[in-house]
Amino acid sequence: MKAKKDARVVKKKKFTKNDLIGWCIMLPALVLFAFFVWEPLLESVRMSLYSARGVELQEFVGFDNYVSVFNNVDFKDAFMNTFKYIGWSLVIGFMVPIILAVFITETVHGKGLFRTAIYFPNMIPGMAVSLMWVYFFKPGETGVLNILLAKIGVEPQVWLNNAAMVVPLIVIALTWKGAGSTALIYMAGISGINPEYYEAAAIDGAGVFQRIFHITIPCILSLGKTMLILQVIAVFQILYEPLVLTNGGPNNASLSIMLLVYRYAFRDYNYPCAAALSVIICIVLILLSGLYMKLTKSKDEY
C-alpha cells in the first residue's frame, strides 16, 4: 500500500504540459534577468581581477584592485559615511512611515487624499527630487529654507556645507521621497489586523493611543523588522542625493560607497577598481538579503 502511494507521489512530480507553459512564460524574464543582471555581475567580477586600459582588459592582477580600494583614503570615509546614512535613516526615517500609516488609518475622512499625498513624492524621479532639495537647502538669502527662516529672524545658514549636518539633511530628503510607499505597506499590514481586537479594546474603554500602542504597533512589529532590513539595503546603495546635493562634500563628509564607485568609473576611469568595489558592495548586499530572507522565513513559520 505504501509503495503504491509513493508511486503516485512520484507520478505527480513528473514534468507536465502546464510546467512547460509556465517556463515558457518565465523565459523572457529569465533571459532579460541573465542579460542585464548576471552577465554584468560576472563581468564585473572578472574585470576586478585584471588591469585595464579603459574597458579593455590587460593582464591578470589577482586581488590587487581590491587591495588598492581598501588602501584608498576615500574608502574609509565612504564606508563610515554609509553607516552614518544607515544610522540617521533609522533615527529619522524609520518611524516616519509608521506614524503616517497609523495617522491615516485612524483618520475618518479624507483617507484617499492622504494616501495620494504621501505617495506623490515616490512618483517623482530621484534626480528631480535631488535638484529640488538643492534649491531648498541653497546657502545665502535665495535658499528656500533660509527664506522661510528669515521670516522668524534666523540668519541665513550654509546647510549643505556644514559637515556635521550634511548627512542628516540628505536623509531628510531621502525620507521625504520614500516614506510614502513604505507607509502604504504598513497600512496594508494594519488593515490585516483582526477587527475583534479593536472591538474588545473599545469595550474595555481603551483610547486612541492605547489602541495604537497595545494593538497596532505589536501586530506590525514583525513587518517592521522586515522593512528595517529593506531600508538598510536601500540606504546602503544611496547615490543620487549625495552626488547632486554635495558631490560628496564638504571634505568627503557625505561621500557614500556608491558615489565612490561612480568616481572610480566616471571621474578616474579606473574601471577595475570600480568593479572591485562593486563586488564588495554586492557581497554586503547578499549578506543583508540573506538576513532579510531569514527574518521573512521565521515570520512565515509562525
One Martini backbone bead per residue (centre of mass of N, CA, C, O) as a GRO file, in nm:
protein
  302
    1MET     BB    1   0.058   0.062  -0.021
    2LYS     BB    2   0.302   0.251   0.010
    3ALA     BB    3   0.415   0.208  -0.277
    4LYS     BB    4   0.171   0.334  -0.426
    5LYS     BB    5   0.194   0.617  -0.304
    6ASP     BB    6   0.480   0.677  -0.404
    7ALA     BB    7   0.410   0.648  -0.706
    8ARG     BB    8   0.210   0.884  -0.709
    9VAL     BB    9   0.407   1.106  -0.623
   10VAL     BB   10   0.602   1.069  -0.860
   11LYS     BB   11   0.391   1.120  -1.081
   12LYS     BB   12   0.324   1.418  -0.996
   13LYS     BB   13   0.638   1.521  -1.052
   14LYS     BB   14   0.605   1.536  -1.336
   15PHE     BB   15   0.646   1.676  -1.633
   16THR     BB   16   0.429   1.911  -1.765
   17LYS     BB   17   0.251   2.122  -1.961
   18ASN     BB   18   0.224   2.344  -1.747
   19ASP     BB   19   0.526   2.372  -1.695
   20LEU     BB   20   0.600   2.460  -1.982
   21ILE     BB   21   0.429   2.716  -1.985
   22GLY     BB   22   0.564   2.851  -1.744
   23TRP     BB   23   0.851   2.864  -1.866
   24CYS     BB   24   0.771   3.031  -2.117
   25ILE     BB   25   0.678   3.279  -1.958
   26MET     BB   26   0.964   3.317  -1.799
   27LEU     BB   27   1.189   3.334  -2.016
   28PRO     BB   28   1.215   3.641  -2.082
   29ALA     BB   29   1.288   3.724  -1.791
   30LEU     BB   30   1.540   3.543  -1.763
   31VAL     BB   31   1.700   3.663  -1.997
   32LEU     BB   32   1.704   3.955  -1.894
   33PHE     BB   33   1.833   3.892  -1.621
   34ALA     BB   34   2.095   3.769  -1.734
   35PHE     BB   35   2.179   4.018  -1.911
   36PHE     BB   36   2.137   4.262  -1.676
   37VAL     BB   37   2.279   4.098  -1.424
   38TRP     BB   38   2.474   3.849  -1.448
   39GLU     BB   39   2.668   3.943  -1.667
   40PRO     BB   40   2.771   4.207  -1.524
   41LEU     BB   41   2.861   4.066  -1.266
   42LEU     BB   42   3.072   3.871  -1.391
   43GLU     BB   43   3.232   4.097  -1.534
   44SER     BB   44   3.313   4.245  -1.273
   45VAL     BB   45   3.472   4.017  -1.150
   46ARG     BB   46   3.676   3.995  -1.381
   47MET     BB   47   3.776   4.295  -1.386
   48SER     BB   48   3.881   4.297  -1.080
   49LEU     BB   49   4.137   4.091  -1.184
   50TYR     BB   50   4.225   4.334  -1.371
   51SER     BB   51   4.376   4.520  -1.588
   52ALA     BB   52   4.318   4.847  -1.762
   53ARG     BB   53   4.216   5.009  -2.074
   54GLY     BB   54   3.960   5.110  -1.971
   55VAL     BB   55   3.771   4.825  -2.091
   56GLU     BB   56   4.044   4.690  -2.153
   57LEU     BB   57   4.197   4.411  -2.092
   58GLN     BB   58   4.521   4.302  -1.984
   59GLU     BB   59   4.599   4.180  -1.681
   60PHE     BB   60   4.651   3.966  -1.431
   61VAL     BB   61   4.615   4.074  -1.060
   62GLY     BB   62   4.397   3.979  -0.886
   63PHE     BB   63   4.375   4.155  -0.564
   64ASP     BB   64   4.486   4.448  -0.620
   65ASN     BB   65   4.224   4.617  -0.644
   66TYR     BB   66   4.128   4.564  -0.356
   67VAL     BB   67   4.371   4.684  -0.215
   68SER     BB   68   4.340   4.966  -0.341
   69VAL     BB   69   4.065   5.025  -0.218
   70PHE     BB   70   4.144   4.990   0.088
   71ASN     BB   71   4.388   5.213   0.061
   72ASN     BB   72   4.195   5.424   0.017
   73VAL     BB   73   4.108   5.714   0.177
   74ASP     BB   74   3.800   5.719   0.077
   75PHE     BB   75   3.692   5.449   0.187
   76LYS     BB   76   3.658   5.515   0.484
   77ASP     BB   77   3.460   5.748   0.446
   78ALA     BB   78   3.245   5.590   0.287
   79PHE     BB   79   3.195   5.369   0.496
   80MET     BB   80   3.115   5.552   0.735
   81ASN     BB   81   2.891   5.716   0.590
   82THR     BB   82   2.702   5.482   0.526
   83PHE     BB   83   2.643   5.428   0.833
   84LYS     BB   84   2.530   5.707   0.882
   85TYR     BB   85   2.294   5.682   0.695
   86ILE     BB   86   2.168   5.442   0.838
   87GLY     BB   87   2.138   5.568   1.119
   88TRP     BB   88   1.970   5.821   1.033
   89SER     BB   89   1.741   5.658   0.894
   90LEU     BB   90   1.647   5.530   1.166
   91VAL     BB   91   1.596   5.794   1.323
   92ILE     BB   92   1.422   5.948   1.097
   93GLY     BB   93   1.279   5.725   0.881
   94PHE     BB   94   1.142   5.477   1.031
   95MET     BB   95   0.888   5.622   1.185
   96VAL     BB   96   0.734   5.787   0.973
   97PRO     BB   97   0.562   5.564   0.827
   98ILE     BB   98   0.416   5.470   1.083
   99ILE     BB   99   0.281   5.738   1.153
  100LEU     BB  100   0.130   5.772   0.887
  101ALA     BB  101  -0.029   5.507   0.895
  102VAL     BB  102  -0.176   5.558   1.164
  103PHE     BB  103  -0.304   5.829   1.097
  104ILE     BB  104  -0.471   5.733   0.846
  105THR     BB  105  -0.622   5.500   0.987
  106GLU     BB  106  -0.755   5.701   1.211
  107THR     BB  107  -0.886   5.838   0.988
  108VAL     BB  108  -1.203   5.918   0.863
  109HIS     BB  109  -1.129   6.148   0.660
  110GLY     BB  110  -0.940   6.151   0.360
  111LYS     BB  111  -0.765   5.893   0.289
  112GLY     BB  112  -0.715   5.916  -0.018
  113LEU     BB  113  -0.568   6.186  -0.008
  114PHE     BB  114  -0.333   6.097   0.178
  115ARG     BB  115  -0.225   5.869   0.007
  116THR     BB  116  -0.154   6.045  -0.238
  117ALA     BB  117   0.030   6.252  -0.095
  118ILE     BB  118   0.253   6.048   0.017
  119TYR     BB  119   0.310   5.914  -0.279
  120PHE     BB  120   0.400   6.139  -0.477
  121PRO     BB  121   0.720   6.148  -0.441
  122ASN     BB  122   0.760   5.857  -0.582
  123MET     BB  123   0.692   5.976  -0.883
  124ILE     BB  124   0.956   6.119  -0.863
  125PRO     BB  125   1.247   6.156  -0.973
  126GLY     BB  126   1.545   6.145  -0.810
  127MET     BB  127   1.686   6.384  -0.953
  128ALA     BB  128   1.458   6.593  -0.911
  129VAL     BB  129   1.459   6.584  -0.605
  130SER     BB  130   1.751   6.674  -0.565
  131LEU     BB  131   1.722   6.951  -0.707
  132MET     BB  132   1.509   7.062  -0.514
  133TRP     BB  133   1.694   7.043  -0.254
  134VAL     BB  134   1.907   7.239  -0.346
  135TYR     BB  135   1.716   7.491  -0.328
  136PHE     BB  136   1.632   7.453  -0.033
  137PHE     BB  137   1.958   7.444   0.078
  138LYS     BB  138   2.049   7.703  -0.018
  139PRO     BB  139   2.264   7.935   0.023
  140GLY     BB  140   2.162   8.211   0.150
  141GLU     BB  141   1.888   8.425   0.051
  142THR     BB  142   1.774   8.206  -0.187
  143GLY     BB  143   1.694   7.997  -0.002
  144VAL     BB  144   1.415   7.850   0.107
  145LEU     BB  145   1.487   7.802   0.405
  146ASN     BB  146   1.603   8.089   0.455
  147ILE     BB  147   1.344   8.240   0.387
  148LEU     BB  148   1.172   8.116   0.611
  149LEU     BB  149   1.365   8.191   0.854
  150ALA     BB  150   1.360   8.504   0.806
  151LYS     BB  151   1.066   8.543   0.920
  152ILE     BB  152   1.202   8.469   1.229
  153GLY     BB  153   1.517   8.586   1.234
  154VAL     BB  154   1.705   8.396   1.076
  155GLU     BB  155   1.998   8.334   0.964
  156PRO     BB  156   2.175   8.241   0.715
  157GLN     BB  157   2.266   7.915   0.596
  158VAL     BB  158   2.515   7.647   0.538
  159TRP     BB  159   2.400   7.351   0.518
  160LEU     BB  160   2.580   7.159   0.309
  161ASN     BB  161   2.864   7.283   0.443
  162ASN     BB  162   2.797   7.108   0.694
  163ALA     BB  163   2.937   6.826   0.818
  164ALA     BB  164   2.728   6.766   1.060
  165MET     BB  165   2.450   6.804   0.862
  166VAL     BB  166   2.449   6.661   0.580
  167VAL     BB  167   2.337   6.376   0.636
  168PRO     BB  168   2.062   6.446   0.768
  169LEU     BB  169   1.960   6.614   0.523
  170ILE     BB  170   1.965   6.382   0.317
  171VAL     BB  171   1.772   6.198   0.478
  172ILE     BB  172   1.530   6.384   0.457
  173ALA     BB  173   1.506   6.361   0.151
  174LEU     BB  174   1.466   6.053   0.150
  175THR     BB  175   1.212   6.046   0.329
  176TRP     BB  176   1.026   6.220   0.153
  177LYS     BB  177   1.029   6.012  -0.086
  178GLY     BB  178   0.992   5.707   0.075
  179ALA     BB  179   0.762   5.703   0.301
  180GLY     BB  180   0.496   5.649   0.145
  181SER     BB  181   0.534   5.354   0.047
  182THR     BB  182   0.583   5.237   0.331
  183ALA     BB  183   0.312   5.328   0.454
  184LEU     BB  184   0.135   5.146   0.273
  185ILE     BB  185   0.240   4.881   0.388
  186TYR     BB  186   0.150   4.933   0.679
  187MET     BB  187  -0.150   4.966   0.610
  188ALA     BB  188  -0.185   4.678   0.512
  189GLY     BB  189  -0.109   4.551   0.786
  190ILE     BB  190  -0.334   4.690   0.954
  191SER     BB  191  -0.579   4.575   0.785
  192GLY     BB  192  -0.503   4.268   0.895
  193ILE     BB  193  -0.622   4.319   1.156
  194ASN     BB  194  -0.820   4.212   1.390
  195PRO     BB  195  -1.116   4.369   1.477
  196GLU     BB  196  -1.164   4.238   1.762
  197TYR     BB  197  -0.947   4.391   1.912
  198TYR     BB  198  -1.085   4.674   1.891
  199GLU     BB  199  -1.354   4.593   2.016
  200ALA     BB  200  -1.239   4.509   2.290
  201ALA     BB  201  -1.106   4.784   2.352
  202ALA     BB  202  -1.370   4.951   2.344
  203ILE     BB  203  -1.511   4.801   2.575
  204ASP     BB  204  -1.264   4.878   2.780
  205GLY     BB  205  -1.196   5.195   2.705
  206ALA     BB  206  -0.998   5.251   2.487
  207GLY     BB  207  -0.793   5.454   2.339
  208VAL     BB  208  -0.606   5.554   2.084
  209PHE     BB  209  -0.320   5.508   2.212
  210GLN     BB  210  -0.382   5.227   2.324
  211ARG     BB  211  -0.433   5.093   2.050
  212ILE     BB  212  -0.161   5.153   1.924
  213PHE     BB  213   0.037   5.031   2.159
  214HIS     BB  214  -0.139   4.740   2.203
  215ILE     BB  215  -0.201   4.662   1.884
  216THR     BB  216  -0.068   4.783   1.629
  217ILE     BB  217   0.237   4.766   1.688
  218PRO     BB  218   0.260   4.458   1.761
  219CYS     BB  219   0.133   4.356   1.477
  220ILE     BB  220   0.381   4.519   1.303
  221LEU     BB  221   0.662   4.421   1.400
  222SER     BB  222   0.749   4.211   1.185
  223LEU     BB  223   0.731   4.412   0.949
  224GLY     BB  224   0.944   4.610   1.063
  225LYS     BB  225   1.187   4.420   1.037
  226THR     BB  226   1.177   4.393   0.732
  227MET     BB  227   1.189   4.702   0.662
  228LEU     BB  228   1.463   4.752   0.790
  229ILE     BB  229   1.634   4.580   0.599
  230LEU     BB  230   1.542   4.724   0.337
  231GLN     BB  231   1.648   5.003   0.422
  232VAL     BB  232   1.945   4.930   0.447
  233ILE     BB  233   1.980   4.838   0.155
  234ALA     BB  234   1.897   5.109   0.022
  235VAL     BB  235   2.100   5.304   0.170
  236PHE     BB  236   2.363   5.158   0.075
  237GLN     BB  237   2.281   5.276  -0.239
  238ILE     BB  238   2.346   5.564  -0.227
  239LEU     BB  239   2.369   5.848  -0.483
  240TYR     BB  240   2.209   6.098  -0.589
  241GLU     BB  241   2.211   6.289  -0.345
  242PRO     BB  242   2.521   6.332  -0.297
  243LEU     BB  243   2.583   6.408  -0.593
  244VAL     BB  244   2.387   6.662  -0.622
  245LEU     BB  245   2.413   6.817  -0.346
  246THR     BB  246   2.763   6.765  -0.285
  247ASN     BB  247   2.970   6.558  -0.413
  248GLY     BB  248   3.067   6.452  -0.108
  249GLY     BB  249   3.052   6.690   0.058
  250PRO     BB  250   3.249   6.818   0.282
  251ASN     BB  251   3.525   6.646   0.289
  252ASN     BB  252   3.363   6.364   0.254
  253ALA     BB  253   3.098   6.377   0.445
  254SER     BB  254   2.893   6.243   0.192
  255LEU     BB  255   3.037   5.995   0.113
  256SER     BB  256   2.968   5.709  -0.070
  257ILE     BB  257   3.006   5.407  -0.202
  258MET     BB  258   2.860   5.464  -0.476
  259LEU     BB  259   3.015   5.730  -0.531
  260LEU     BB  260   3.293   5.596  -0.549
  261VAL     BB  261   3.229   5.429  -0.794
  262TYR     BB  262   3.170   5.669  -0.977
  263ARG     BB  263   3.453   5.792  -0.958
  264TYR     BB  264   3.615   5.562  -1.070
  265ALA     BB  265   3.459   5.546  -1.350
  266PHE     BB  266   3.391   5.883  -1.429
  267ARG     BB  267   3.667   6.025  -1.330
  268ASP     BB  268   3.918   5.801  -1.340
  269TYR     BB  269   3.876   5.542  -1.523
  270ASN     BB  270   3.868   5.294  -1.295
  271TYR     BB  271   3.722   5.003  -1.355
  272PRO     BB  272   3.846   4.784  -1.171
  273CYS     BB  273   3.788   4.931  -0.899
  274ALA     BB  274   3.487   4.959  -0.945
  275ALA     BB  275   3.439   4.654  -0.959
  276ALA     BB  276   3.552   4.579  -0.681
  277LEU     BB  277   3.353   4.755  -0.517
  278SER     BB  278   3.098   4.622  -0.630
  279VAL     BB  279   3.154   4.342  -0.513
  280ILE     BB  280   3.154   4.425  -0.219
  281ILE     BB  281   2.863   4.530  -0.219
  282CYS     BB  282   2.733   4.264  -0.308
  283ILE     BB  283   2.813   4.099  -0.060
  284VAL     BB  284   2.667   4.271   0.149
  285LEU     BB  285   2.381   4.244   0.018
  286ILE     BB  286   2.364   3.939   0.044
  287LEU     BB  287   2.373   3.930   0.351
  288LEU     BB  288   2.123   4.111   0.394
  289SER     BB  289   1.931   3.930   0.230
  290GLY     BB  290   1.966   3.681   0.408
  291LEU     BB  291   1.846   3.815   0.658
  292TYR     BB  292   1.573   3.875   0.532
  293MET     BB  293   1.499   3.577   0.467
  294LYS     BB  294   1.509   3.479   0.758
  295LEU     BB  295   1.288   3.664   0.872
  296THR     BB  296   1.066   3.577   0.674
  297LYS     BB  297   1.070   3.277   0.747
  298SER     BB  298   1.004   3.311   1.046
  299LYS     BB  299   0.730   3.449   0.998
  300ASP     BB  300   0.597   3.213   0.835
  301GLU     BB  301   0.618   2.993   1.056
  302TYR     BB  302   0.423   3.162   1.256
   0.00000   0.00000   0.00000
